[in-house]
Tab-separated table of C-alpha atoms and ligand atoms in Angstrom:
chain	number	residue	atom	x	y	z
A	1	MET	CA	-40.837	-6.970	-6.176
A	2	LEU	CA	-40.535	-5.228	-3.505
A	3	PRO	CA	-39.317	-6.288	0.088
A	4	ARG	CA	-42.189	-6.635	2.426
A	5	ASP	CA	-42.030	-4.513	5.866
A	6	ASP	CA	-41.728	-7.827	7.741
A	7	ALA	CA	-39.534	-9.742	5.429
A	8	PRO	CA	-36.215	-10.568	7.030
A	9	ALA	CA	-33.138	-8.337	6.593
A	10	GLU	CA	-30.432	-9.700	4.658
A	11	PRO	CA	-27.533	-11.061	6.504
A	12	ALA	CA	-24.401	-8.961	6.760
A	13	PRO	CA	-21.784	-10.461	4.951
A	14	GLU	CA	-18.944	-12.324	6.958
A	15	PRO	CA	-15.990	-9.477	7.644
A	16	LEU	CA	-13.559	-11.026	5.334
A	17	SER	CA	-9.905	-11.025	6.865
A	18	ALA	CA	-8.357	-7.737	4.962
A	19	ARG	CA	-9.463	-4.669	6.354
A	20	ILE	CA	-8.978	-1.018	4.872
A	21	VAL	CA	-7.265	1.859	6.880
A	22	VAL	CA	-7.516	5.110	5.278
A	23	CYS	CA	-5.748	8.234	6.196
A	24	SER	CA	-8.505	11.059	6.662
A	25	SER	CA	-6.152	13.690	7.630
A	26	CYS	CA	-4.140	14.345	4.158
A	27	ARG	CA	-4.066	16.913	2.101
A	28	GLY	CA	-4.651	17.610	-1.607
A	29	PRO	CA	-1.578	18.672	-3.917
A	30	ASP	CA	-2.782	22.283	-2.875
A	31	GLY	CA	-2.131	21.775	0.809
A	32	ALA	CA	-5.191	23.398	1.520
A	33	ASP	CA	-6.978	22.866	5.122
A	34	ALA	CA	-10.562	23.028	3.647
A	35	ARG	CA	-12.769	19.922	4.979
A	36	PRO	CA	-13.812	17.736	3.624
A	37	ARG	CA	-10.018	16.708	3.216
A	38	PRO	CA	-9.418	14.507	0.289
A	39	GLY	CA	-8.107	12.008	2.611
A	40	GLU	CA	-11.945	12.475	4.452
A	41	ARG	CA	-13.431	12.063	0.927
A	42	LEU	CA	-11.115	8.450	0.198
A	43	ALA	CA	-12.427	7.071	3.189
A	44	ALA	CA	-16.017	7.685	2.608
A	45	ALA	CA	-15.499	6.481	-0.959
A	46	ALA	CA	-13.739	3.607	0.350
A	47	ALA	CA	-16.729	2.885	2.773
A	48	GLN	CA	-19.564	3.094	0.087
A	49	ALA	CA	-17.509	1.052	-2.238
A	50	ALA	CA	-17.102	-1.771	0.556
A	51	ALA	CA	-20.869	-1.982	1.269
A	52	GLY	CA	-22.233	-5.284	1.037
A	53	THR	CA	-18.908	-7.007	0.006
A	54	GLY	CA	-17.723	-8.024	3.663
A	55	VAL	CA	-14.407	-5.672	3.777
A	56	ARG	CA	-13.899	-3.159	6.903
A	57	VAL	CA	-13.153	0.185	6.143
A	58	SER	CA	-11.310	2.108	9.101
A	59	ALA	CA	-10.064	5.849	9.157
A	60	VAL	CA	-7.420	6.726	11.200
A	61	GLU	CA	-5.898	10.328	11.853
A	62	CYS	CA	-2.517	9.955	10.278
A	63	LEU	CA	-0.166	6.518	8.932
A	64	GLY	CA	3.299	8.508	8.903
A	65	ASN	CA	2.973	8.328	4.711
A	66	CYS	CA	2.256	12.266	4.531
A	67	LYS	CA	4.938	13.287	1.661
A	68	ARG	CA	3.168	10.619	-0.199
A	69	ARG	CA	-0.018	12.402	-0.179
A	70	LEU	CA	-3.546	10.469	-0.239
A	71	SER	CA	-2.796	7.139	2.161
A	72	ALA	CA	-4.141	4.341	3.275
A	73	ALA	CA	-3.273	0.492	4.133
A	74	VAL	CA	-4.452	-2.808	3.772
A	75	LEU	CA	-4.248	-5.319	6.768
A	76	SER	CA	-4.722	-8.628	6.954
A	77	GLN	CA	-5.001	-10.936	10.104
A	78	THR	CA	-2.872	-13.536	8.922
A	79	GLY	CA	-1.306	-12.732	5.588
A	80	TRP	CA	0.864	-9.150	4.622
A	81	SER	CA	-0.496	-5.838	5.133
A	82	TYR	CA	0.164	-3.058	2.551
A	83	VAL	CA	0.795	0.464	2.858
A	84	PHE	CA	0.409	2.590	0.086
A	85	GLY	CA	0.793	6.587	-1.303
A	86	ASP	CA	-0.305	8.677	-4.328
A	87	LEU	CA	-3.983	7.967	-4.111
A	88	SER	CA	-6.550	9.774	-5.451
A	89	ASP	CA	-9.929	10.473	-3.767
A	90	GLU	CA	-11.215	8.028	-6.233
A	91	SER	CA	-9.416	5.297	-5.232
A	92	GLY	CA	-12.021	3.568	-2.894
A	93	PRO	CA	-12.980	1.150	-5.085
A	94	ASP	CA	-9.431	0.088	-5.668
A	95	LEU	CA	-8.842	0.065	-2.244
A	96	VAL	CA	-11.796	-2.342	-1.685
A	97	LEU	CA	-10.350	-4.738	-4.915
A	98	GLY	CA	-7.416	-4.715	-3.447
A	99	ALA	CA	-8.612	-6.350	-0.265
A	100	ARG	CA	-10.644	-8.419	-1.861
A	101	LEU	CA	-7.457	-10.194	-3.603
A	102	LEU	CA	-5.524	-10.396	-0.328
A	103	SER	CA	-8.288	-11.867	1.627
A	104	GLU	CA	-8.762	-14.634	-1.086
A	105	ALA	CA	-4.859	-15.040	-1.269
A	106	ALA	CA	-3.928	-18.477	-0.577
A	107	ASP	CA	-0.301	-17.588	0.416
A	108	GLY	CA	-1.107	-14.206	2.398
A	109	ILE	CA	0.078	-11.909	-0.312
A	110	MET	CA	-2.001	-9.324	-2.495
A	111	PRO	CA	-1.592	-10.377	-6.044
A	112	TRP	CA	-0.057	-8.596	-8.696
A	113	ARG	CA	-1.920	-9.469	-11.325
A	114	GLY	CA	-5.401	-8.339	-11.220
A	115	ARG	CA	-4.458	-5.882	-8.653
A	116	PRO	CA	-5.493	-2.220	-9.795
A	117	ASP	CA	-2.762	0.201	-11.056
A	118	CYS	CA	-3.147	2.426	-8.027
A	119	LEU	CA	-2.066	-0.038	-5.532
A	120	LYS	CA	1.146	-1.211	-7.948
A	121	ARG	CA	2.904	2.540	-8.278
A	122	GLY	CA	1.405	4.076	-4.893
A	123	LEU	CA	3.067	0.727	-2.740
A	124	VAL	CA	5.027	1.953	-0.079
A	125	ALA	CA	5.473	-0.871	1.986
A	126	ARG	CA	4.475	-4.309	2.295
A	127	ILE	CA	4.859	-5.551	5.770
A	128	PRO	CA	4.970	-9.428	6.964
A	129	PRO	CA	2.664	-10.997	9.750
A	130	ALA	CA	3.978	-11.338	12.773
A	131	SER	CA	3.385	-14.767	13.145
A	132	ILE	CA	5.426	-16.069	9.895
A	133	LEU	CA	8.323	-14.101	11.858
A	134	ASP	CA	7.976	-16.550	14.366
A	135	GLU	CA	8.234	-19.679	12.554
A	136	THR	CA	11.992	-18.602	11.098
B	201	FES	S1	-1.850	12.956	7.278
B	201	FES	FE1	-2.413	11.610	5.842
B	201	FES	S2	-0.515	10.105	6.331
B	201	FES	FE2	-0.266	11.640	7.797
């Protein structure tokens, strides 16, 4: 059955606690300056994969991880945050899965089990939330 024009719109999902930030400036292995850059394509793929999930996706100019090529981060408000490199412009769904795993993790740590391979091999750093540093 098709939705009627006067039917109420589906409510937007609540934002999850994790957010993806993609470097849209990253170039491909050949270093070409052509647009859209692979980083832009990765940001678009992540946004498309995140549609309807509650995962928010943002793009920034540089994450300072240029030597590891396509880069993105999964940030958490209350848990750990993660920086990844060596991604491909097809890693968008994997970033969304990682963000969802992190959002659902009671301990605030992205679980290794179930984490996509590119988020295992491409891990650059994990950063604790400032709140736990205040507790020590
Ligand atoms: S240009 Fe992408 S991390 Fe610097």
